[in-house]
Amino acid sequence: MSKLWVFGDSFSATNDRPVLESWRLDYVKWKGYVPKVFSDFLSDKLGISARNMGVSGADNYTIIDTIIDCLNKIN
């Protein structure tokens, strides 16, 4: 099955993960639900699952390291 892999910083990080930054957690509590991010909308539109590996505050080197760490998992 096809899968959308997403790597990046806070602009691509998901709101649906066990540990959230305090501002993101406050936003989710204020909204009353976990809002979708761009990759969620894109994967829904394409009809495929998404693996969002975005990390808030990540610099380019961290993003590249994350991609390298995941290369063996990407088919």
mmCIF file with all atom_site columns, N, CA and C in Angstrom:
data_model
loop_
_atom_site.group_PDB
_atom_site.id
_atom_site.type_symbol
_atom_site.label_atom_id
_atom_site.label_alt_id
_atom_site.label_comp_id
_atom_site.label_asym_id
_atom_site.label_entity_id
_atom_site.label_seq_id
_atom_site.pdbx_PDB_ins_code
_atom_site.Cartn_x
_atom_site.Cartn_y
_atom_site.Cartn_z
_atom_site.occupancy
_atom_site.B_iso_or_equiv
_atom_site.pdbx_formal_charge
_atom_site.auth_seq_id
_atom_site.auth_comp_id
_atom_site.auth_asym_id
_atom_site.auth_atom_id
_atom_site.pdbx_PDB_model_num
ATOM 1   N N  . MET A 1 1  ? 0.825   -1.178 0.000  1.00 0.00 ? 1  MET A N  1
ATOM 2   C CA . MET A 1 1  ? 0.000   0.000  0.000  1.00 0.00 ? 1  MET A CA 1
ATOM 3   C C  . MET A 1 1  ? 0.872   1.245  0.000  1.00 0.00 ? 1  MET A C  1
ATOM 4   N N  . SER A 1 2  ? 0.458   2.257  -0.720 1.00 0.00 ? 2  SER A N  1
ATOM 5   C CA . SER A 1 2  ? 1.203   3.516  -0.775 1.00 0.00 ? 2  SER A CA 1
ATOM 6   C C  . SER A 1 2  ? 1.134   4.227  0.561  1.00 0.00 ? 2  SER A C  1
ATOM 7   N N  . LYS A 1 3  ? 2.174   4.994  0.844  1.00 0.00 ? 3  LYS A N  1
ATOM 8   C CA . LYS A 1 3  ? 2.244   5.720  2.096  1.00 0.00 ? 3  LYS A CA 1
ATOM 9   C C  . LYS A 1 3  ? 2.904   7.070  1.836  1.00 0.00 ? 3  LYS A C  1
ATOM 10  N N  . LEU A 1 4  ? 2.378   8.126  2.414  1.00 0.00 ? 4  LEU A N  1
ATOM 11  C CA . LEU A 1 4  ? 2.950   9.461  2.309  1.00 0.00 ? 4  LEU A CA 1
ATOM 12  C C  . LEU A 1 4  ? 3.877   9.679  3.493  1.00 0.00 ? 4  LEU A C  1
ATOM 13  N N  . TRP A 1 5  ? 5.149   9.890  3.211  1.00 0.00 ? 5  TRP A N  1
ATOM 14  C CA . TRP A 1 5  ? 6.135   10.168 4.254  1.00 0.00 ? 5  TRP A CA 1
ATOM 15  C C  . TRP A 1 5  ? 6.357   11.670 4.303  1.00 0.00 ? 5  TRP A C  1
ATOM 16  N N  . VAL A 1 6  ? 6.299   12.243 5.501  1.00 0.00 ? 6  VAL A N  1
ATOM 17  C CA . VAL A 1 6  ? 6.466   13.683 5.685  1.00 0.00 ? 6  VAL A CA 1
ATOM 18  C C  . VAL A 1 6  ? 7.603   13.921 6.672  1.00 0.00 ? 6  VAL A C  1
ATOM 19  N N  . PHE A 1 7  ? 8.513   14.800 6.283  1.00 0.00 ? 7  PHE A N  1
ATOM 20  C CA . PHE A 1 7  ? 9.644   15.175 7.135  1.00 0.00 ? 7  PHE A CA 1
ATOM 21  C C  . PHE A 1 7  ? 9.685   16.690 7.202  1.00 0.00 ? 7  PHE A C  1
ATOM 22  N N  . GLY A 1 8  ? 10.036  17.234 8.355  1.00 0.00 ? 8  GLY A N  1
ATOM 23  C CA . GLY A 1 8  ? 10.119  18.681 8.455  1.00 0.00 ? 8  GLY A CA 1
ATOM 24  C C  . GLY A 1 8  ? 10.168  19.179 9.876  1.00 0.00 ? 8  GLY A C  1
ATOM 25  N N  . ASP A 1 9  ? 9.816   20.463 10.013 1.00 0.00 ? 9  ASP A N  1
ATOM 26  C CA . ASP A 1 9  ? 9.850   21.125 11.315 1.00 0.00 ? 9  ASP A CA 1
ATOM 27  C C  . ASP A 1 9  ? 8.429   21.331 11.830 1.00 0.00 ? 9  ASP A C  1
ATOM 28  N N  . SER A 1 10 ? 8.221   22.364 12.634 1.00 0.00 ? 10 SER A N  1
ATOM 29  C CA . SER A 1 10 ? 6.906   22.577 13.239 1.00 0.00 ? 10 SER A CA 1
ATOM 30  C C  . SER A 1 10 ? 5.817   22.862 12.217 1.00 0.00 ? 10 SER A C  1
ATOM 31  N N  . PHE A 1 11 ? 6.172   23.305 11.024 1.00 0.00 ? 11 PHE A N  1
ATOM 32  C CA . PHE A 1 11 ? 5.173   23.556 9.996  1.00 0.00 ? 11 PHE A CA 1
ATOM 33  C C  . PHE A 1 11 ? 4.575   22.254 9.460  1.00 0.00 ? 11 PHE A C  1
ATOM 34  N N  . SER A 1 12 ? 5.288   21.154 9.619  1.00 0.00 ? 12 SER A N  1
ATOM 35  C CA . SER A 1 12 ? 4.774   19.869 9.133  1.00 0.00 ? 12 SER A CA 1
ATOM 36  C C  . SER A 1 12 ? 4.502   18.876 10.259 1.00 0.00 ? 12 SER A C  1
ATOM 37  N N  . ALA A 1 13 ? 4.892   19.217 11.488 1.00 0.00 ? 13 ALA A N  1
ATOM 38  C CA . ALA A 1 13 ? 4.683   18.298 12.615 1.00 0.00 ? 13 ALA A CA 1
ATOM 39  C C  . ALA A 1 13 ? 3.198   18.078 12.858 1.00 0.00 ? 13 ALA A C  1
ATOM 40  N N  . THR A 1 14 ? 2.862   16.874 13.244 1.00 0.00 ? 14 THR A N  1
ATOM 41  C CA . THR A 1 14 ? 1.463   16.517 13.481 1.00 0.00 ? 14 THR A CA 1
ATOM 42  C C  . THR A 1 14 ? 1.006   16.928 14.877 1.00 0.00 ? 14 THR A C  1
ATOM 43  N N  . ASN A 1 15 ? -0.277  17.129 15.021 1.00 0.00 ? 15 ASN A N  1
ATOM 44  C CA . ASN A 1 15 ? -0.866  17.432 16.330 1.00 0.00 ? 15 ASN A CA 1
ATOM 45  C C  . ASN A 1 15 ? -1.259  16.167 17.061 1.00 0.00 ? 15 ASN A C  1
ATOM 46  N N  . ASP A 1 16 ? -1.136  15.022 16.415 1.00 0.00 ? 16 ASP A N  1
ATOM 47  C CA . ASP A 1 16 ? -1.608  13.762 16.967 1.00 0.00 ? 16 ASP A CA 1
ATOM 48  C C  . ASP A 1 16 ? -0.422  12.884 17.353 1.00 0.00 ? 16 ASP A C  1
ATOM 49  N N  . ARG A 1 17 ? 0.156   13.164 18.514 1.00 0.00 ? 17 ARG A N  1
ATOM 50  C CA . ARG A 1 17 ? 1.262   12.353 19.019 1.00 0.00 ? 17 ARG A CA 1
ATOM 51  C C  . ARG A 1 17 ? 1.248   12.399 20.533 1.00 0.00 ? 17 ARG A C  1
ATOM 52  N N  . PRO A 1 18 ? 1.912   11.457 21.187 1.00 0.00 ? 18 PRO A N  1
ATOM 53  C CA . PRO A 1 18 ? 1.811   11.343 22.645 1.00 0.00 ? 18 PRO A CA 1
ATOM 54  C C  . PRO A 1 18 ? 2.299   12.572 23.413 1.00 0.00 ? 18 PRO A C  1
ATOM 55  N N  . VAL A 1 19 ? 3.381   13.207 22.947 1.00 0.00 ? 19 VAL A N  1
ATOM 56  C CA . VAL A 1 19 ? 3.947   14.347 23.672 1.00 0.00 ? 19 VAL A CA 1
ATOM 57  C C  . VAL A 1 19 ? 3.875   15.570 22.765 1.00 0.00 ? 19 VAL A C  1
ATOM 58  N N  . LEU A 1 20 ? 3.159   16.583 23.221 1.00 0.00 ? 20 LEU A N  1
ATOM 59  C CA . LEU A 1 20 ? 3.024   17.811 22.453 1.00 0.00 ? 20 LEU A CA 1
ATOM 60  C C  . LEU A 1 20 ? 3.689   18.961 23.191 1.00 0.00 ? 20 LEU A C  1
ATOM 61  N N  . GLU A 1 21 ? 4.199   19.941 22.429 1.00 0.00 ? 21 GLU A N  1
ATOM 62  C CA . GLU A 1 21 ? 4.727   21.143 23.043 1.00 0.00 ? 21 GLU A CA 1
ATOM 63  C C  . GLU A 1 21 ? 3.577   21.832 23.779 1.00 0.00 ? 21 GLU A C  1
ATOM 64  N N  . SER A 1 22 ? 3.892   22.626 24.781 1.00 0.00 ? 22 SER A N  1
ATOM 65  C CA . SER A 1 22 ? 2.842   23.227 25.609 1.00 0.00 ? 22 SER A CA 1
ATOM 66  C C  . SER A 1 22 ? 1.890   24.093 24.783 1.00 0.00 ? 22 SER A C  1
ATOM 67  N N  . TRP A 1 23 ? 2.417   24.870 23.824 1.00 0.00 ? 23 TRP A N  1
ATOM 68  C CA . TRP A 1 23 ? 1.527   25.726 23.035 1.00 0.00 ? 23 TRP A CA 1
ATOM 69  C C  . TRP A 1 23 ? 0.598   24.897 22.158 1.00 0.00 ? 23 TRP A C  1
ATOM 70  N N  . ARG A 1 24 ? 1.113   23.791 21.614 1.00 0.00 ? 24 ARG A N  1
ATOM 71  C CA . ARG A 1 24 ? 0.287   22.945 20.749 1.00 0.00 ? 24 ARG A CA 1
ATOM 72  C C  . ARG A 1 24 ? -0.775  22.216 21.575 1.00 0.00 ? 24 ARG A C  1
ATOM 73  N N  . LEU A 1 25 ? -0.397  21.761 22.769 1.00 0.00 ? 25 LEU A N  1
ATOM 74  C CA . LEU A 1 25 ? -1.343  21.101 23.658 1.00 0.00 ? 25 LEU A CA 1
ATOM 75  C C  . LEU A 1 25 ? -2.450  22.071 24.088 1.00 0.00 ? 25 LEU A C  1
ATOM 76  N N  . ASP A 1 26 ? -2.069  23.304 24.409 1.00 0.00 ? 26 ASP A N  1
ATOM 77  C CA . ASP A 1 26 ? -3.068  24.326 24.769 1.00 0.00 ? 26 ASP A CA 1
ATOM 78  C C  . ASP A 1 26 ? -4.022  24.574 23.603 1.00 0.00 ? 26 ASP A C  1
ATOM 79  N N  . TYR A 1 27 ? -3.494  24.594 22.388 1.00 0.00 ? 27 TYR A N  1
ATOM 80  C CA . TYR A 1 27 ? -4.332  24.823 21.207 1.00 0.00 ? 27 TYR A CA 1
ATOM 81  C C  . TYR A 1 27 ? -5.322  23.671 21.014 1.00 0.00 ? 27 TYR A C  1
ATOM 82  N N  . VAL A 1 28 ? -4.862  22.437 21.167 1.00 0.00 ? 28 VAL A N  1
ATOM 83  C CA . VAL A 1 28 ? -5.739  21.271 21.031 1.00 0.00 ? 28 VAL A CA 1
ATOM 84  C C  . VAL A 1 28 ? -6.828  21.310 22.101 1.00 0.00 ? 28 VAL A C  1
ATOM 85  N N  . LYS A 1 29 ? -6.454  21.652 23.332 1.00 0.00 ? 29 LYS A N  1
ATOM 86  C CA . LYS A 1 29 ? -7.453  21.758 24.402 1.00 0.00 ? 29 LYS A CA 1
ATOM 87  C C  . LYS A 1 29 ? -8.468  22.854 24.092 1.00 0.00 ? 29 LYS A C  1
ATOM 88  N N  . TRP A 1 30 ? -8.002  23.989 23.589 1.00 0.00 ? 30 TRP A N  1
ATOM 89  C CA . TRP A 1 30 ? -8.888  25.097 23.253 1.00 0.00 ? 30 TRP A CA 1
ATOM 90  C C  . TRP A 1 30 ? -9.853  24.717 22.131 1.00 0.00 ? 30 TRP A C  1
ATOM 91  N N  . LYS A 1 31 ? -9.338  24.019 21.093 1.00 0.00 ? 31 LYS A N  1
ATOM 92  C CA . LYS A 1 31 ? -10.183 23.595 19.977 1.00 0.00 ? 31 LYS A CA 1
ATOM 93  C C  . LYS A 1 31 ? -11.177 22.517 20.411 1.00 0.00 ? 31 LYS A C  1
ATOM 94  N N  . GLY A 1 32 ? -10.759 21.657 21.339 1.00 0.00 ? 32 GLY A N  1
ATOM 95  C CA . GLY A 1 32 ? -11.617 20.575 21.780 1.00 0.00 ? 32 GLY A CA 1
ATOM 96  C C  . GLY A 1 32 ? -11.461 19.312 20.944 1.00 0.00 ? 32 GLY A C  1
ATOM 97  N N  . TYR A 1 33 ? -10.551 19.332 20.003 1.00 0.00 ? 33 TYR A N  1
ATOM 98  C CA . TYR A 1 33 ? -10.243 18.163 19.171 1.00 0.00 ? 33 TYR A CA 1
ATOM 99  C C  . TYR A 1 33 ? -8.845  18.357 18.581 1.00 0.00 ? 33 TYR A C  1
ATOM 100 N N  . VAL A 1 34 ? -8.304  17.297 18.011 1.00 0.00 ? 34 VAL A N  1
ATOM 101 C CA . VAL A 1 34 ? -6.981  17.368 17.401 1.00 0.00 ? 34 VAL A CA 1
ATOM 102 C C  . VAL A 1 34 ? -7.142  17.829 15.953 1.00 0.00 ? 34 VAL A C  1
ATOM 103 N N  . PRO A 1 35 ? -6.746  19.065 15.650 1.00 0.00 ? 35 PRO A N  1
ATOM 104 C CA . PRO A 1 35 ? -6.898  19.554 14.284 1.00 0.00 ? 35 PRO A CA 1
ATOM 105 C C  . PRO A 1 35 ? -5.906  18.879 13.336 1.00 0.00 ? 35 PRO A C  1
ATOM 106 N N  . LYS A 1 36 ? -6.322  18.748 12.089 1.00 0.00 ? 36 LYS A N  1
ATOM 107 C CA . LYS A 1 36 ? -5.455  18.151 11.080 1.00 0.00 ? 36 LYS A CA 1
ATOM 108 C C  . LYS A 1 36 ? -4.398  19.157 10.615 1.00 0.00 ? 36 LYS A C  1
ATOM 109 N N  . VAL A 1 37 ? -3.289  18.631 10.132 1.00 0.00 ? 37 VAL A N  1
ATOM 110 C CA . VAL A 1 37 ? -2.255  19.437 9.498  1.00 0.00 ? 37 VAL A CA 1
ATOM 111 C C  . VAL A 1 37 ? -2.235  19.085 8.012  1.00 0.00 ? 37 VAL A C  1
ATOM 112 N N  . PHE A 1 38 ? -1.438  19.811 7.233  1.00 0.00 ? 38 PHE A N  1
ATOM 113 C CA . PHE A 1 38 ? -1.448  19.669 5.784  1.00 0.00 ? 38 PHE A CA 1
ATOM 114 C C  . PHE A 1 38 ? -1.290  18.222 5.322  1.00 0.00 ? 38 PHE A C  1
ATOM 115 N N  . SER A 1 39 ? -0.375  17.493 5.932  1.00 0.00 ? 39 SER A N  1
ATOM 116 C CA . SER A 1 39 ? -0.143  16.110 5.486  1.00 0.00 ? 39 SER A CA 1
ATOM 117 C C  . SER A 1 39 ? -1.368  15.232 5.709  1.00 0.00 ? 39 SER A C  1
ATOM 118 N N  . ASP A 1 40 ? -2.164  15.525 6.737  1.00 0.00 ? 40 ASP A N  1
ATOM 119 C CA . ASP A 1 40 ? -3.408  14.774 6.965  1.00 0.00 ? 40 ASP A CA 1
ATOM 120 C C  . ASP A 1 40 ? -4.393  15.014 5.824  1.00 0.00 ? 40 ASP A C  1
ATOM 121 N N  . PHE A 1 41 ? -4.537  16.276 5.438  1.00 0.00 ? 41 PHE A N  1
ATOM 122 C CA . PHE A 1 41 ? -5.439  16.610 4.335  1.00 0.00 ? 41 PHE A CA 1
ATOM 123 C C  . PHE A 1 41 ? -4.954  15.991 3.024  1.00 0.00 ? 41 PHE A C  1
ATOM 124 N N  . LEU A 1 42 ? -3.639  16.051 2.778  1.00 0.00 ? 42 LEU A N  1
ATOM 125 C CA . LEU A 1 42 ? -3.080  15.512 1.543  1.00 0.00 ? 42 LEU A CA 1
ATOM 126 C C  . LEU A 1 42 ? -3.243  13.995 1.480  1.00 0.00 ? 42 LEU A C  1
ATOM 127 N N  . SER A 1 43 ? -2.968  13.306 2.569  1.00 0.00 ? 43 SER A N  1
ATOM 128 C CA . SER A 1 43 ? -3.111  11.842 2.563  1.00 0.00 ? 43 SER A CA 1
ATOM 129 C C  . SER A 1 43 ? -4.576  11.437 2.397  1.00 0.00 ? 43 SER A C  1
ATOM 130 N N  . ASP A 1 44 ? -5.492  12.211 2.991  1.00 0.00 ? 44 ASP A N  1
ATOM 131 C CA . ASP A 1 44 ? -6.925  11.944 2.795  1.00 0.00 ? 44 ASP A CA 1
ATOM 132 C C  . ASP A 1 44 ? -7.306  12.130 1.328  1.00 0.00 ? 44 ASP A C  1
ATOM 133 N N  . LYS A 1 45 ? -6.825  13.206 0.724  1.00 0.00 ? 45 LYS A N  1
ATOM 134 C CA . LYS A 1 45 ? -7.128  13.507 -0.678 1.00 0.00 ? 45 LYS A CA 1
ATOM 135 C C  . LYS A 1 45 ? -6.579  12.419 -1.608 1.00 0.00 ? 45 LYS A C  1
ATOM 136 N N  . LEU A 1 46 ? -5.378  11.937 -1.303 1.00 0.00 ? 46 LEU A N  1
ATOM 137 C CA . LEU A 1 46 ? -4.746  10.905 -2.132 1.00 0.00 ? 46 LEU A CA 1
ATOM 138 C C  . LEU A 1 46 ? -5.259  9.508  -1.804 1.00 0.00 ? 46 LEU A C  1
ATOM 139 N N  . GLY A 1 47 ? -5.929  9.359  -0.672 1.00 0.00 ? 47 GLY A N  1
ATOM 140 C CA . GLY A 1 47 ? -6.447  8.063  -0.260 1.00 0.00 ? 47 GLY A CA 1
ATOM 141 C C  . GLY A 1 47 ? -5.368  7.104  0.207  1.00 0.00 ? 47 GLY A C  1
ATOM 142 N N  . ILE A 1 48 ? -4.316  7.655  0.818  1.00 0.00 ? 48 ILE A N  1
ATOM 143 C CA . ILE A 1 48 ? -3.222  6.827  1.330  1.00 0.00 ? 48 ILE A CA 1
ATOM 144 C C  . ILE A 1 48 ? -2.930  7.207  2.776  1.00 0.00 ? 48 ILE A C  1
ATOM 145 N N  . SER A 1 49 ? -2.256  6.319  3.488  1.00 0.00 ? 49 SER A N  1
ATOM 146 C CA . SER A 1 49 ? -1.896  6.618  4.872  1.00 0.00 ? 49 SER A CA 1
ATOM 147 C C  . SER A 1 49 ? -0.677  7.529  4.907  1.00 0.00 ? 49 SER A C  1
ATOM 148 N N  . ALA A 1 50 ? -0.486  8.193  6.023  1.00 0.00 ? 50 ALA A N  1
ATOM 149 C CA . ALA A 1 50 ? 0.640   9.122  6.177  1.00 0.00 ? 50 ALA A CA 1
ATOM 150 C C  . ALA A 1 50 ? 1.489   8.728  7.369  1.00 0.00 ? 50 ALA A C  1
ATOM 151 N N  . ARG A 1 51 ? 2.769   8.912  7.225  1.00 0.00 ? 51 ARG A N  1
ATOM 152 C CA . ARG A 1 51 ? 3.733   8.773  8.322  1.00 0.00 ? 51 ARG A CA 1
ATOM 153 C C  . ARG A 1 51 ? 4.381   10.138 8.481  1.00 0.00 ? 51 ARG A C  1
ATOM 154 N N  . ASN A 1 52 ? 3.970   10.869 9.472  1.00 0.00 ? 52 ASN A N  1
ATOM 155 C CA . ASN A 1 52 ? 4.479   12.215 9.691  1.00 0.00 ? 52 ASN A CA 1
ATOM 156 C C  . ASN A 1 52 ? 5.626   12.160 10.683 1.00 0.00 ? 52 ASN A C  1
ATOM 157 N N  . MET A 1 53 ? 6.812   12.436 10.197 1.00 0.00 ? 53 MET A N  1
ATOM 158 C CA . MET A 1 53 ? 8.010   12.391 11.021 1.00 0.00 ? 53 MET A CA 1
ATOM 159 C C  . MET A 1 53 ? 8.501   13.795 11.386 1.00 0.00 ? 53 MET A C  1
ATOM 160 N N  . GLY A 1 54 ? 7.683   14.804 11.126 1.00 0.00 ? 54 GLY A N  1
ATOM 161 C CA . GLY A 1 54 ? 8.050   16.183 11.438 1.00 0.00 ? 54 GLY A CA 1
ATOM 162 C C  . GLY A 1 54 ? 8.242   16.388 12.930 1.00 0.00 ? 54 GLY A C  1
ATOM 163 N N  . VAL A 1 55 ? 9.231   17.202 13.275 1.00 0.00 ? 55 VAL A N  1
ATOM 164 C CA . VAL A 1 55 ? 9.548   17.483 14.674 1.00 0.00 ? 55 VAL A CA 1
ATOM 165 C C  . VAL A 1 55 ? 9.636   18.994 14.843 1.00 0.00 ? 55 VAL A C  1
ATOM 166 N N  . SER A 1 56 ? 8.881   19.529 15.784 1.00 0.00 ? 56 SER A N  1
ATOM 167 C CA . SER A 1 56 ? 8.922   20.967 16.029 1.00 0.00 ? 56 SER A CA 1
ATOM 168 C C  . SER A 1 56 ? 10.325  21.407 16.422 1.00 0.00 ? 56 SER A C  1
ATOM 169 N N  . GLY A 1 57 ? 10.763  22.508 15.835 1.00 0.00 ? 57 GLY A N  1
ATOM 170 C CA . GLY A 1 57 ? 12.073  23.055 16.155 1.00 0.00 ? 57 GLY A CA 1
ATOM 171 C C  . GLY A 1 57 ? 13.225  22.387 15.440 1.00 0.00 ? 57 GLY A C  1
ATOM 172 N N  . ALA A 1 58 ? 12.940  21.460 14.534 1.00 0.00 ? 58 ALA A N  1
ATOM 173 C CA . ALA A 1 58 ? 14.011  20.745 13.833 1.00 0.00 ? 58 ALA A CA 1
ATOM 174 C C  . ALA A 1 58 ? 14.701  21.663 12.824 1.00 0.00 ? 58 ALA A C  1
ATOM 175 N N  . ASP A 1 59 ? 16.026  21.596 12.788 1.00 0.00 ? 59 ASP A N  1
ATOM 176 C CA . ASP A 1 59 ? 16.772  22.325 11.760 1.00 0.00 ? 59 ASP A CA 1
ATOM 177 C C  . ASP A 1 59 ? 17.014  21.396 10.577 1.00 0.00 ? 59 ASP A C  1
ATOM 178 N N  . ASN A 1 60 ? 17.618  21.923 9.524  1.00 0.00 ? 60 ASN A N  1
ATOM 179 C CA . ASN A 1 60 ? 17.822  21.130 8.309  1.00 0.00 ? 60 ASN A CA 1
ATOM 180 C C  . ASN A 1 60 ? 18.635  19.870 8.562  1.00 0.00 ? 60 ASN A C  1
ATOM 181 N N  . TYR A 1 61 ? 19.633  19.956 9.435  1.00 0.00 ? 61 TYR A N  1
ATOM 182 C CA . TYR A 1 61 ? 20.457  18.784 9.722  1.00 0.00 ? 61 TYR A CA 1
ATOM 183 C C  . TYR A 1 61 ? 19.643  17.693 10.433 1.00 0.00 ? 61 TYR A C  1
ATOM 184 N N  . THR A 1 62 ? 18.777  18.089 11.346 1.00 0.00 ? 62 THR A N  1
ATOM 185 C CA . THR A 1 62 ? 17.925  17.132 12.044 1.00 0.00 ? 62 THR A CA 1
ATOM 186 C C  . THR A 1 62 ? 16.936  16.487 11.086 1.00 0.00 ? 62 THR A C  1
ATOM 187 N N  . ILE A 1 63 ? 16.394  17.285 10.174 1.00 0.00 ? 63 ILE A N  1
ATOM 188 C CA . ILE A 1 63 ? 15.452  16.754 9.186  1.00 0.00 ? 63 ILE A CA 1
ATOM 189 C C  . ILE A 1 63 ? 16.144  15.723 8.301  1.00 0.00 ? 63 ILE A C  1
ATOM 190 N N  . ILE A 1 64 ? 17.349  16.028 7.836  1.00 0.00 ? 64 ILE A N  1
ATOM 191 C CA . ILE A 1 64 ? 18.111  15.070 7.010  1.00 0.00 ? 64 ILE A CA 1
ATOM 192 C C  . ILE A 1 64 ? 18.419  13.812 7.812  1.00 0.00 ? 64 ILE A C  1
ATOM 193 N N  . ASP A 1 65 ? 18.819  13.966 9.079  1.00 0.00 ? 65 ASP A N  1
ATOM 194 C CA . ASP A 1 65 ? 19.087  12.796 9.925  1.00 0.00 ? 65 ASP A CA 1
ATOM 195 C C  . ASP A 1 65 ? 17.836  11.935 10.079 1.00 0.00 ? 65 ASP A C  1
ATOM 196 N N  . THR A 1 66 ? 16.678  12.568 10.228 1.00 0.00 ? 66 THR A N  1
ATOM 197 C CA . THR A 1 66 ? 15.427  11.825 10.354 1.00 0.00 ? 66 THR A CA 1
ATOM 198 C C  . THR A 1 66 ? 15.124  11.046 9.079  1.00 0.00 ? 66 THR A C  1
ATOM 199 N N  . ILE A 1 67 ? 15.356  11.675 7.938  1.00 0.00 ? 67 ILE A N  1
ATOM 200 C CA . ILE A 1 67 ? 15.153  10.993 6.650  1.00 0.00 ? 67 ILE A CA 1
ATOM 201 C C  . ILE A 1 67 ? 16.075  9.788  6.551  1.00 0.00 ? 67 ILE A C  1
ATOM 202 N N  . ILE A 1 68 ? 17.341  9.986  6.884  1.00 0.00 ? 68 ILE A N  1
ATOM 203 C CA . ILE A 1 68 ? 18.318  8.890  6.811  1.00 0.00 ? 68 ILE A CA 1
ATOM 204 C C  . ILE A 1 68 ? 17.913  7.754  7.744  1.00 0.00 ? 68 ILE A C  1
ATOM 205 N N  . ASP A 1 69 ? 17.457  8.088  8.956  1.00 0.00 ? 69 ASP A N  1
ATOM 206 C CA . ASP A 1 69 ? 17.036  7.066  9.917  1.00 0.00 ? 69 ASP A CA 1
ATOM 207 C C  . ASP A 1 69 ? 15.841  6.256  9.414  1.00 0.00 ? 69 ASP A C  1
ATOM 208 N N  . CYS A 1 70 ? 15.024  6.852  8.560  1.00 0.00 ? 70 CYS A N  1
ATOM 209 C CA . CYS A 1 70 ? 13.803  6.188  8.079  1.00 0.00 ? 70 CYS A CA 1
ATOM 210 C C  . CYS A 1 70 ? 13.971  5.533  6.716  1.00 0.00 ? 70 CYS A C  1
ATOM 211 N N  . LEU A 1 71 ? 15.095  5.707  6.064  1.00 0.00 ? 71 LEU A N  1
ATOM 212 C CA . LEU A 1 71 ? 15.266  5.190  4.697  1.00 0.00 ? 71 LEU A CA 1
ATOM 213 C C  . LEU A 1 71 ? 14.989  3.700  4.588  1.00 0.00 ? 71 LEU A C  1
ATOM 214 N N  . ASN A 1 72 ? 15.398  2.923  5.575  1.00 0.00 ? 72 ASN A N  1
ATOM 215 C CA . ASN A 1 72 ? 15.184  1.478  5.484  1.00 0.00 ? 72 ASN A CA 1
ATOM 216 C C  . ASN A 1 72 ? 13.728  1.078  5.694  1.00 0.00 ? 72 ASN A C  1
ATOM 217 N N  . LYS A 1 73 ? 12.887  2.016  6.171  1.00 0.00 ? 73 LYS A N  1
ATOM 218 C CA . LYS A 1 73 ? 11.475  1.727  6.373  1.00 0.00 ? 73 LYS A CA 1
ATOM 219 C C  . LYS A 1 73 ? 10.623  2.131  5.165  1.00 0.00 ? 73 LYS A C  1
ATOM 220 N N  . ILE A 1 74 ? 11.193  2.956  4.283  1.00 0.00 ? 74 ILE A N  1
ATOM 221 C CA . ILE A 1 74 ? 10.442  3.440  3.119  1.00 0.00 ? 74 ILE A CA 1
ATOM 222 C C  . ILE A 1 74 ? 10.588  2.456  1.992  1.00 0.00 ? 74 ILE A C  1
ATOM 223 N N  . ASN A 1 75 ? 9.447   2.013  1.458  1.00 0.00 ? 75 ASN A N  1
ATOM 224 C CA . ASN A 1 75 ? 9.454   1.066  0.329  1.00 0.00 ? 75 ASN A CA 1
ATOM 225 C C  . ASN A 1 75 ? 9.344   1.813  -0.978 1.00 0.00 ? 75 ASN A C  1
#
